[in-house]
Coordinates of C-alpha atoms in Angstrom, one line a residue:
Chain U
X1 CA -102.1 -71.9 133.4
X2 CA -98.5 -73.1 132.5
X3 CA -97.5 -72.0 128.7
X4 CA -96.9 -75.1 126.7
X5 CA -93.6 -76.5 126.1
X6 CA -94.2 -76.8 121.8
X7 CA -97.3 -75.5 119.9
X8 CA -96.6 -76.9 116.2
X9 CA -99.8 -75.5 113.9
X10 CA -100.7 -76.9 110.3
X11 CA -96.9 -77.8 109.8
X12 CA -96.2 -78.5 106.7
X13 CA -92.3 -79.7 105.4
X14 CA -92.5 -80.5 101.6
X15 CA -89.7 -81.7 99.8
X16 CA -90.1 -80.9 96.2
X17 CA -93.9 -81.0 95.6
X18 CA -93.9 -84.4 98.2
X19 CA -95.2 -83.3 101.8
X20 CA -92.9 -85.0 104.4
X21 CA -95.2 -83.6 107.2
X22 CA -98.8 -82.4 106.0
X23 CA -101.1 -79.7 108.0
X24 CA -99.7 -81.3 111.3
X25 CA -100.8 -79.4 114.4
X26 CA -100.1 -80.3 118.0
X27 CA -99.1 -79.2 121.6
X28 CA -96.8 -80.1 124.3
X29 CA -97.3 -79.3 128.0
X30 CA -94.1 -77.6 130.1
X31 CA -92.4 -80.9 131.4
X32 CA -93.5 -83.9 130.0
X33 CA -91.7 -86.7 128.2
X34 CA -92.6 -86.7 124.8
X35 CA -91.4 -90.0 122.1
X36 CA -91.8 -89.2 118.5
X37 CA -92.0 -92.7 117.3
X38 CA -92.6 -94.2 113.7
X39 CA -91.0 -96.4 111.2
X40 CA -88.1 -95.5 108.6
X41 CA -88.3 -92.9 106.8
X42 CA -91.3 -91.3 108.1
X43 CA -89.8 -87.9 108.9
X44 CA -89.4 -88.6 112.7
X45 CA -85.9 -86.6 112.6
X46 CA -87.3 -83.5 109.9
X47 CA -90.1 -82.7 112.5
X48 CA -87.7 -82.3 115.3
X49 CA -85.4 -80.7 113.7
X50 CA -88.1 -78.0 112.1
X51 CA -89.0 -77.7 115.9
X52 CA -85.4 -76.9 117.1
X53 CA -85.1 -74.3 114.1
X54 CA -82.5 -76.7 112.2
X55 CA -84.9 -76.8 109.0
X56 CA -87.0 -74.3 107.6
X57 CA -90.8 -75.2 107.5
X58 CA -92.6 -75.2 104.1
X59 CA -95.8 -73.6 106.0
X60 CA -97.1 -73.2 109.4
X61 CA -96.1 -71.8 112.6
X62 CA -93.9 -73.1 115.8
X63 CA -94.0 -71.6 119.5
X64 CA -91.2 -72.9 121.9
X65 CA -92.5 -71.8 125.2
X66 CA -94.8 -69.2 123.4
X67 CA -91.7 -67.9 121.1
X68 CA -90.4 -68.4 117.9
X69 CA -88.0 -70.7 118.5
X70 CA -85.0 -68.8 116.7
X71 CA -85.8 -65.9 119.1
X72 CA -85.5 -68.4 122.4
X73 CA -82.4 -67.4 124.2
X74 CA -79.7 -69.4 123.9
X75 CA -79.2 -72.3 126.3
X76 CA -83.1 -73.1 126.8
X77 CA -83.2 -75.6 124.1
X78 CA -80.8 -78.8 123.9
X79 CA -80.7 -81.1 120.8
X80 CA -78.6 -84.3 120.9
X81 CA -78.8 -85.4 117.3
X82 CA -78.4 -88.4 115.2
X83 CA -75.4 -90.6 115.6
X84 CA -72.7 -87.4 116.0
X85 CA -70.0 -88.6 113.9
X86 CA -67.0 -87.3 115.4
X87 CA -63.2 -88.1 113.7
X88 CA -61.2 -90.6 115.5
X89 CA -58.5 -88.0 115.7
X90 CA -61.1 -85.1 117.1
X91 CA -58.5 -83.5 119.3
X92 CA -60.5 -82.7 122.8
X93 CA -60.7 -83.8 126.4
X94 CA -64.2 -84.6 128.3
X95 CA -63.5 -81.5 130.1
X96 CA -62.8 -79.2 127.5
X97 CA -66.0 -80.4 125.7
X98 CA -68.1 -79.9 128.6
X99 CA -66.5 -76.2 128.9
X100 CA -69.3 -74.8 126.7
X101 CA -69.4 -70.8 126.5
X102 CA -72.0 -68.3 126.8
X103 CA -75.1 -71.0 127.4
X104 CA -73.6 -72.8 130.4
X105 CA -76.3 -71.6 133.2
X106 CA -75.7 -74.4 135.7
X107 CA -74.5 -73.6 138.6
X108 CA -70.6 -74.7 139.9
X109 CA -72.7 -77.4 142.1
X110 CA -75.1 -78.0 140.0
X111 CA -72.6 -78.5 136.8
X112 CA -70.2 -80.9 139.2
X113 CA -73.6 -82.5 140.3
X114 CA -74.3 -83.4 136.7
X115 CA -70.7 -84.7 135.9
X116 CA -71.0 -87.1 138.6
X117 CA -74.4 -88.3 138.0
X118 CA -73.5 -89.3 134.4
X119 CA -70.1 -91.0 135.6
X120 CA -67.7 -88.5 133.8
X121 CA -66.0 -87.0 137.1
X122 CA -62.8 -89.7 136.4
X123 CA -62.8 -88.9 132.9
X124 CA -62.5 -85.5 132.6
X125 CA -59.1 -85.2 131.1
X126 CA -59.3 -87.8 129.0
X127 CA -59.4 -87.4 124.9
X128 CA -63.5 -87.9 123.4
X129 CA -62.0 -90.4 121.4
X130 CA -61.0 -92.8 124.0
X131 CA -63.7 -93.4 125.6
X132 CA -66.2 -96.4 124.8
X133 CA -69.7 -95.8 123.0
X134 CA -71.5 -95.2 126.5
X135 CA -69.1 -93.0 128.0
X136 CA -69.2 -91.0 124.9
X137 CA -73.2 -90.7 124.9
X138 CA -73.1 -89.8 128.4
X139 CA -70.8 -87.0 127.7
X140 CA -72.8 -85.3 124.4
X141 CA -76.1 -85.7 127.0
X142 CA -73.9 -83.6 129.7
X143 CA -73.2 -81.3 126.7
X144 CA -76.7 -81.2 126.3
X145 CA -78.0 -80.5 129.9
X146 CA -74.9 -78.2 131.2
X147 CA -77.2 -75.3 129.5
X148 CA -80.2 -76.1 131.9
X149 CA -82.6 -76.1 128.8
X150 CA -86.6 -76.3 129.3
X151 CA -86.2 -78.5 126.4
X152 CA -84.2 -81.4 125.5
X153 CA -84.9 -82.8 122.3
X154 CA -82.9 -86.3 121.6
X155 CA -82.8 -87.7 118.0
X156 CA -82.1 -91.7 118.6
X157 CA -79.8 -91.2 121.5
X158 CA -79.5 -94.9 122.2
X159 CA -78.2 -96.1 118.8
X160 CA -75.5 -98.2 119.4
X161 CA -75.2 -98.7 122.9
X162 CA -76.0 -102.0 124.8
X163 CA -79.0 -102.7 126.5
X164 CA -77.9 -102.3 129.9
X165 CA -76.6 -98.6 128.8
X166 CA -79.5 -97.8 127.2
X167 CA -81.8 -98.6 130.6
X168 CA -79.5 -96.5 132.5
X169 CA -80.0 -93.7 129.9
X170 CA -83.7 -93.8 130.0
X171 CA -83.5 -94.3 133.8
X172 CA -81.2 -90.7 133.8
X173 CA -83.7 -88.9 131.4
X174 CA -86.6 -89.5 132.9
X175 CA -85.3 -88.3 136.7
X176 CA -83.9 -85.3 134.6
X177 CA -87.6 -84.9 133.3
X178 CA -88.9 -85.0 136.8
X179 CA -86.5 -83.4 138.9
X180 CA -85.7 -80.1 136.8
X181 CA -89.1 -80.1 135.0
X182 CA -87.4 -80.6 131.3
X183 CA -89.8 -81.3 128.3
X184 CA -87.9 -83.9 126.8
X185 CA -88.6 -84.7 123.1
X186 CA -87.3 -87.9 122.4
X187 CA -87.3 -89.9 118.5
X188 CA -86.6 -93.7 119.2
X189 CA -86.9 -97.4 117.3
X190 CA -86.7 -98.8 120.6
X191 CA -90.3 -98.4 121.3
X192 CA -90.3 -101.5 123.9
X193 CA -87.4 -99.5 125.8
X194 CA -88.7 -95.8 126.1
X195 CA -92.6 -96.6 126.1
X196 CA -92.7 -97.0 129.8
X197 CA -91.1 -93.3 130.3
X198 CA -92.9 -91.6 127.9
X199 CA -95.5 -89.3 129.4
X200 CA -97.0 -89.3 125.1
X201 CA -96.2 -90.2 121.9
X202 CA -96.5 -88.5 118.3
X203 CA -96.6 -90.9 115.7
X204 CA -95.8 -90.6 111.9
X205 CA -96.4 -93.2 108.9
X206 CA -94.6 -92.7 106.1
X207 CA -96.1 -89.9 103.5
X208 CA -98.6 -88.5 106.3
X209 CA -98.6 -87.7 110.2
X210 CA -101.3 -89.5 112.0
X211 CA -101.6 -90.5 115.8
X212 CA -103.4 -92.4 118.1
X213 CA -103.3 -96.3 118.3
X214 CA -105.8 -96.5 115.3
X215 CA -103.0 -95.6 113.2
X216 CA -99.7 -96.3 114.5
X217 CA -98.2 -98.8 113.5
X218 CA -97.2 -100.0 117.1
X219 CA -99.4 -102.1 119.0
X220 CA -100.6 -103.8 122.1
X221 CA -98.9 -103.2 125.6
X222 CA -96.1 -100.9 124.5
X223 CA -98.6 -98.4 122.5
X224 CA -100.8 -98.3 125.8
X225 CA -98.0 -97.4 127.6
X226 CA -96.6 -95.3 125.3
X227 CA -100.1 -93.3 125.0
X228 CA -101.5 -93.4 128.6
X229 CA -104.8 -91.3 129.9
X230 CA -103.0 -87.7 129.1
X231 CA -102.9 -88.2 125.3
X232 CA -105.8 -86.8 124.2
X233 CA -104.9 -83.8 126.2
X234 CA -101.1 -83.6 124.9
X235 CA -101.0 -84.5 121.0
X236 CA -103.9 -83.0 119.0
X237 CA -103.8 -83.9 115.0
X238 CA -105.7 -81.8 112.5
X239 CA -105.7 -82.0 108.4
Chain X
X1 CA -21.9 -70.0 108.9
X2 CA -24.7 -69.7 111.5
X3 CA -23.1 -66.5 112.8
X4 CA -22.5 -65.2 109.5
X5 CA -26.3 -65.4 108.5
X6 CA -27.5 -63.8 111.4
X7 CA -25.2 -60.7 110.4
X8 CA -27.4 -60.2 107.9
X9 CA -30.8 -58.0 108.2
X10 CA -32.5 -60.1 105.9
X11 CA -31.9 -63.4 107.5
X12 CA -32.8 -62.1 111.1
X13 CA -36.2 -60.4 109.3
X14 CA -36.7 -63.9 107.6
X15 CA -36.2 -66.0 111.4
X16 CA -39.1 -63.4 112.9
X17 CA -41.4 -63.4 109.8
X18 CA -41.3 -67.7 109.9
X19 CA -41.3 -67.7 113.8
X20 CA -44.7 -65.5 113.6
X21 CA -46.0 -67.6 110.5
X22 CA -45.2 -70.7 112.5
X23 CA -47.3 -69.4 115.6
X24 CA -50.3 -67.7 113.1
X25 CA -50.9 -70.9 110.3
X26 CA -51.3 -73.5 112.8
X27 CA -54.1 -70.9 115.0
X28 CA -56.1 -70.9 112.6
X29 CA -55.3 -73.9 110.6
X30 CA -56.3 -76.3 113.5
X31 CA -60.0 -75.3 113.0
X32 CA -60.1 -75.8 109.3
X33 CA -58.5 -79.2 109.8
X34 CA -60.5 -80.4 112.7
X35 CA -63.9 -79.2 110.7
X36 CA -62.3 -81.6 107.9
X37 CA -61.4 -78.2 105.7
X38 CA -58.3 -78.5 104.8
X39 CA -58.8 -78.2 101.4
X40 CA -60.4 -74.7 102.1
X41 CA -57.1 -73.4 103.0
X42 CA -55.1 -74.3 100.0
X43 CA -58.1 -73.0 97.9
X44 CA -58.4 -69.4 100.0
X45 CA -54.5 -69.3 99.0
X46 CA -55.2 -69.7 95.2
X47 CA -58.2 -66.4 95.8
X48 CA -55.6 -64.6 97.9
X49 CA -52.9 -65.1 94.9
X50 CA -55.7 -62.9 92.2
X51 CA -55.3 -60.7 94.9
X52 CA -51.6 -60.4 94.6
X53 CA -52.1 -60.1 90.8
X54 CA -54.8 -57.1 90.9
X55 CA -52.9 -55.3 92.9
X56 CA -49.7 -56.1 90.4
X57 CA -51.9 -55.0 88.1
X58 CA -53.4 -51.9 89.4
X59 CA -50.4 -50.7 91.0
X60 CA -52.6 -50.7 94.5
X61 CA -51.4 -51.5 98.1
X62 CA -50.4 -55.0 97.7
X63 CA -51.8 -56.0 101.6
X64 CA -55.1 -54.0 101.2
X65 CA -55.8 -55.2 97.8
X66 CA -55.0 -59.2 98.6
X67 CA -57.1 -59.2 102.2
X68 CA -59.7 -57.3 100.5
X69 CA -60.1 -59.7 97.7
X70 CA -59.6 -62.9 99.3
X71 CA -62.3 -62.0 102.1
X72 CA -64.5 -61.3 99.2
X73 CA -63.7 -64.2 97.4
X74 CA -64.1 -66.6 100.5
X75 CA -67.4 -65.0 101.0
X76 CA -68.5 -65.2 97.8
X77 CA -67.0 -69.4 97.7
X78 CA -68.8 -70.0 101.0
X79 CA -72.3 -68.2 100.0
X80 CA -72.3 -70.2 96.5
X81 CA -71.1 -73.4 98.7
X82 CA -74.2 -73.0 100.8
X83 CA -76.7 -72.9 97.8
X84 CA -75.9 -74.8 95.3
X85 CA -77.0 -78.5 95.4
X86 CA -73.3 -79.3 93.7
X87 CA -70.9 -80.9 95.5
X88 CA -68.8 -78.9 98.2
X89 CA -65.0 -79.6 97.2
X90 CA -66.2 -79.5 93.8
X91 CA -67.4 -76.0 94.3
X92 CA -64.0 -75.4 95.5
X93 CA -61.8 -76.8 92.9
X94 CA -63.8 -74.3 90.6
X95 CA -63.0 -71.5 92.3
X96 CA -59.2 -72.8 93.2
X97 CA -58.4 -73.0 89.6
X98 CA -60.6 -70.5 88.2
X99 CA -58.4 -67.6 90.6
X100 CA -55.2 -69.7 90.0
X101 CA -55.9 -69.0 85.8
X102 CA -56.9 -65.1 86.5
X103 CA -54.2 -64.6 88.2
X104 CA -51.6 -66.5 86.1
X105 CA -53.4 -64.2 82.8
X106 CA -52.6 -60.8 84.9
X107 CA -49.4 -61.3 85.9
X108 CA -48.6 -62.4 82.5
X109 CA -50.4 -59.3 80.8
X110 CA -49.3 -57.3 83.3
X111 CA -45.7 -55.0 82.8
X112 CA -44.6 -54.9 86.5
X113 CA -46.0 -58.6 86.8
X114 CA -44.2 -60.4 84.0
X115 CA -41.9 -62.8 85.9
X116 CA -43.1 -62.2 89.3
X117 CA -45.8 -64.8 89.8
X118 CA -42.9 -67.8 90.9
X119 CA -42.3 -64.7 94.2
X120 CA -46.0 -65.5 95.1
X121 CA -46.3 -68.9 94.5
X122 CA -43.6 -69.9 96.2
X123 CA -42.3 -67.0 98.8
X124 CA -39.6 -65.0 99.2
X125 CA -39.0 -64.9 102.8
X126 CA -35.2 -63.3 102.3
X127 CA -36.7 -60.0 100.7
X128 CA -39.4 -59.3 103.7
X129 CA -39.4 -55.4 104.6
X130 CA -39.8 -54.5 108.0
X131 CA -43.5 -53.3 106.7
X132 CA -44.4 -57.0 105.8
X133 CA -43.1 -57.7 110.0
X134 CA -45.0 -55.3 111.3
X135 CA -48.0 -56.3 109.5
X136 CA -47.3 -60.1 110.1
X137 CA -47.2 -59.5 114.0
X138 CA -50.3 -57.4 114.2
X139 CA -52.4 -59.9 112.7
X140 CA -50.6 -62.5 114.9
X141 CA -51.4 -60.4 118.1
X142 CA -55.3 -59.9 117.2
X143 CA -55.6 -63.4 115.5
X144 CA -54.4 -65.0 119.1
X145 CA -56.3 -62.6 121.1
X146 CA -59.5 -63.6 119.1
X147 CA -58.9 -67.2 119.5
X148 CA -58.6 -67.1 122.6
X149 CA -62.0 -65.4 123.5
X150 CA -63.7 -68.1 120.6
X151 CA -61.9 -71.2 120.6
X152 CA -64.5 -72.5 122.7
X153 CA -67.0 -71.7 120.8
X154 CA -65.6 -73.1 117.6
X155 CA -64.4 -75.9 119.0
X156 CA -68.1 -76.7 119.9
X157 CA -69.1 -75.6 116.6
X158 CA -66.6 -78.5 115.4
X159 CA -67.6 -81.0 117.5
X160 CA -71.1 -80.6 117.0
X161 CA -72.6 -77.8 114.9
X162 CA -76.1 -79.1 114.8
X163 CA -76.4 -78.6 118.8
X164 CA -74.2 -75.0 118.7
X165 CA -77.1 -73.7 116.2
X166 CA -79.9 -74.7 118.7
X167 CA -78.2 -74.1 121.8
X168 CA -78.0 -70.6 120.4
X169 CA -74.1 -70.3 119.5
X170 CA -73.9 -67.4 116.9
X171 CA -72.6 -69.8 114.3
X172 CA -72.9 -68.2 111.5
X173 CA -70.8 -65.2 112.6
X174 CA -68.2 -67.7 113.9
X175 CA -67.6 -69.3 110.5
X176 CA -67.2 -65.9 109.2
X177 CA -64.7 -65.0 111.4
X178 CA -62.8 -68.3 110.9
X179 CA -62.8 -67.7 107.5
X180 CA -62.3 -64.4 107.6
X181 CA -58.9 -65.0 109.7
X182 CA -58.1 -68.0 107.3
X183 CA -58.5 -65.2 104.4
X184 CA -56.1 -62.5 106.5
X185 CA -53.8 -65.1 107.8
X186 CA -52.9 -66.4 104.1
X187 CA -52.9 -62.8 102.6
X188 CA -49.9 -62.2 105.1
X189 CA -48.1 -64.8 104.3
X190 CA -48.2 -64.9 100.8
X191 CA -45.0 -62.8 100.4
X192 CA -42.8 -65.0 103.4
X193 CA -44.2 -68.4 102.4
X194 CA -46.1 -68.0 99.1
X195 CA -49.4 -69.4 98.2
X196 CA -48.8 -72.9 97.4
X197 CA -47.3 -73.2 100.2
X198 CA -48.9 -71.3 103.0
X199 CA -51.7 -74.0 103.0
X200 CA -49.0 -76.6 104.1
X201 CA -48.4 -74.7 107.8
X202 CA -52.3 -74.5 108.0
X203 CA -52.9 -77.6 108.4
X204 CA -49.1 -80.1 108.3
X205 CA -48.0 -78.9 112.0
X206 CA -51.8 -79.6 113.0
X207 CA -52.0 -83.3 111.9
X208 CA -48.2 -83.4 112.9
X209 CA -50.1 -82.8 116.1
X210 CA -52.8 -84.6 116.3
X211 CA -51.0 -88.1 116.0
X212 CA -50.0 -87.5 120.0
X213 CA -53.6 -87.7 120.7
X214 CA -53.9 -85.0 123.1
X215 CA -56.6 -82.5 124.2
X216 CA -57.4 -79.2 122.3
X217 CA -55.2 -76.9 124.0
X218 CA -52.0 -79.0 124.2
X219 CA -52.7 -80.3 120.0
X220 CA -52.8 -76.0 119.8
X221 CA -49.5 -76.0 121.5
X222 CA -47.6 -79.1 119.9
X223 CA -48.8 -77.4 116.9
X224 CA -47.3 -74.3 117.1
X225 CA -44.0 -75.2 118.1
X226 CA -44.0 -77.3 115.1
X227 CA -44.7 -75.1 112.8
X228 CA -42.2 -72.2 114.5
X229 CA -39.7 -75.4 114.4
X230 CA -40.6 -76.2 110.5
X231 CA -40.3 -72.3 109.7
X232 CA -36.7 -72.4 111.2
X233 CA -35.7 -75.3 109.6
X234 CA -37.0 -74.4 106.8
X235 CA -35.0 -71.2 106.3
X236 CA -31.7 -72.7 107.6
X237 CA -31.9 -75.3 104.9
X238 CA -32.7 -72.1 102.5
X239 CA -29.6 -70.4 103.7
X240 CA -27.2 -73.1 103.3
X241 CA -28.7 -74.6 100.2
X242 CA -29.6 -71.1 98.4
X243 CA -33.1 -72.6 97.3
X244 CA -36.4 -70.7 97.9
X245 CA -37.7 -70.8 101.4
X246 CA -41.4 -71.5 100.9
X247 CA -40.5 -75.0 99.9
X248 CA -37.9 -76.2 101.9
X249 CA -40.1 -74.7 104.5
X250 CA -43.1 -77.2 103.2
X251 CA -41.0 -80.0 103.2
X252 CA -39.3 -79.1 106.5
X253 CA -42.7 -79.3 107.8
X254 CA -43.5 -82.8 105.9
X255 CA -40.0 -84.0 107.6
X256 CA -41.5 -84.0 111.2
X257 CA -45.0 -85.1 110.2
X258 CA -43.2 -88.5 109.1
X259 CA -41.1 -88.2 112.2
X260 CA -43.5 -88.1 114.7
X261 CA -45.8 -90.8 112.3
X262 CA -42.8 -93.2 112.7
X263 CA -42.6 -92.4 116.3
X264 CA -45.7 -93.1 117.0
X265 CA -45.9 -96.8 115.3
X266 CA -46.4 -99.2 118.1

């Protein structure tokens, strides 16, 4: 039987006395495309980043591939977060960005393979900061993937960008997802763009984690998508 | 009257001292500027001046005593930086001016220190011992040689800390160093340059730098040679003038940033 990708049990992240995330337990098969989804404020980017080890959990446990995820060696989990805010006068090239040390496991092929497929082979020495909003998300996601991670967790990837970039994004994720058998974890608004990738869905309401199109706020053909036959099997919820 | 400086020891030991300062400051200034900590610097100066002052005081090793308290003191500013809900540079400015008033009170209670705290301040590149070059070039050596096995790494760390953490970078060992370099580099150069001032090669070659818009490596470069260049000019204008090098070192420094500013208007 394959390990699971994430097993999150009675999670609990309380910010003062107010939980954020209460007794919140759930599990993630290897290789499936995951969209935490919920409105504003509902704690869609704390749970991701307790799972990727960025904040400390008020209670409960975490296994990333049946480890704790600060003992995971490095390279195996990727996490593209919010809106990077990088200075206009950030002084570094595509290729000097993409020259990441010690977690680089791609092969030579592989790593030109993946600098082609994103469309960053002609802009390798340029400067970050000259590139438009697309070409710049394409290059964090390279950042991301040049690791080879079993994970990829994204944290609104597609802010900003068009909707014709954001298609081709989803489009490159989910042939990621299937060709190299990356879990993807992947907090969106843009529940009509990712629903028809996502494998599952974990939904959170503001002041407590719930699931399931009972309690979702989404509706109708995006939340079918979005939770299709396996979701029973993928997200479990207990309080 | 070129010639005529050179024939001195002390002018020749004053061109190697700012030639070594002009390579070392911009090193390691470039991270704190491109991790928007510029401020840092200036304020590690200000902890590595109390250092100067203890070891005034004590009569200790004045290199020991200053890297040893300024690595302290940056530890202790970044641990209380990490905990406390306060605001960052405020946190800072506390301990800037808190070190700057220590160390004002011991030179001035001080016997050997009475008089001496405008040398620190401010430099006095013309009374370097061959000790002080020695010393200066070591660090440069092992400060390059460390870079250049990390600066990927902490230029990742820059551009996206967050992802470096999970990706399994050992950040937190990283910033230590950086500071910890930050901490030796200024302790160095106190005596050459002076701790008001040492701040200003940190980080005024590296946005000097930065306005060409270039990759990592070549903003590096373009920052060193303008901070060897501002060193030189510096002390050439301290030779002919007689004023103190440290400033006219700064403001050699300042000259090319609004050079290359007014070069680069379109």
């Amino acid at each position: 039987m394959q390990i699971a990708a994430v097993v999150a049990s009675h999670l609990t992240y309380k910010i003062g006395d107010q939980p954020v995330i209460d007794d919140f337990s759930f599990s993630i098969p290897a290789g499936k495309m995951v969209g935490v989804l919920g409105p504003n404020g509902s704690g869609k980017s704390t749970l991701i980043k307790i799972l990727v080890g960025l904040l400390p959990q008020s209670a409960g446990t975490i296994k990333i591939f049946g480890t704790h995820p600060k003992a995971i060696s490095a390279g195996q989990i990727a996490y593209v977060g919010q809106k990077l805010a990088v200075d206009s006068f950030f002084p570094a090239t595509v290729q000097e960005l993409l020259a990441i040390p010690r977690w680089s496991a791609l092969s030579p092929s592989a790593r030109t393979a993946l600098i082609k497929t994103l469309g960053l082979a002609g802009l390798l020495q340029r400067s970050f900061n000259s590139l438009s909003g697309g070409e710049k998300q394409r290059v964090i996601l390279a950042r991301a993937l040049i690791g080879n991670p079993k994970l990829l967790v994204l944290d609104e990837p597609t802010d900003g960008l068009d909707p014709t970039t954001r298609r081709e994004f989803y489009h490159f994720l989910k042939t990621q997802q299937v060709e190299n058998n990356i879990t993807i974890l992947l907090v969106s608004h843009d529940v009509h763009g990712i629903s028809p990738i996502l494998d599952a869905a974990i939904c959170l309401r503001h002041e407590s984690v719930c699931h399931g199109e009972e309690q979702c706020l989404l509706s109708g053909a995006d939340l079918k998508n979005a939770f299709h036959s396996e979701r029973q099997e993928i997200v479990k919820h207990h309080h | 009257m070129f010639l005529n400086f050179w024939a001195y020891d002390f002018f020749q030991n004053a061109i190697i001292v700012v030639t070594l300062i002009g390579i070392l400051a911009p090193t390691v200034g470039i991270f704190f500027v491109i991790r928007r900590l510029s401020g840092l610097a200036d304020g590690v100066a200000h902890l590595s001046l109390l250092g100067a002052a203890i070891a005034v005081l004590l009569g200790w090793p004045m290199l020991p005593t200053t890297i040893a308290t300024t690595l302290i003191s940056s530890a202790s500013l970044e641990a209380v930086r990490k905990h406390s809900k306060l605001p960052a540079e405020a946190i800072l400015t506390l301990f800037t001016f808190t070190s700057l008033a220590l160390a004002a009170l011991i030179f001035a209670i001080s016997p050997a220190g009475r008089g001496s705290i405008n040398t620190f301040l401010l430099g006095s590149i013309f009374t370097i011992s061959a000790t002080d070059i020695y010393t200066i070039a070591l660090v440069t050596v092992i400060t390059l040689v460390l870079i250049a096995i990390n600066y990927k790494a902490l230029l990742s760390i820059a551009f996206d800390e967050p992802a470096a953490i999970v990706a399994g970078l050992p950040v937190h060992s990283l910033n230590y160093l950086l500071m910890g370099l930050g901490a030796i580099t200024i302790s160095v150069s106190i005596n050459a340059v002076g701790a008001l001032l040492i701040g200003a090669l940190m980080v005024i070659p590296v946005i000097s730098a930065l306005q060409f818009n270039k990759g990592f490596v070549s903003t590096w470069a373009i920052a060193v040679i303008i901070g060897v260049l501002s060193g030189l000019g510096g002390i050439l204008l301290a030779g002919f003038t007689n004023l103190p090098g440290g400033p006219c070192i700064a403001l050699t420094a300042t000259v090319i940033f609004i050079l290359v500013a007014l070069s680069r208007v379109k």
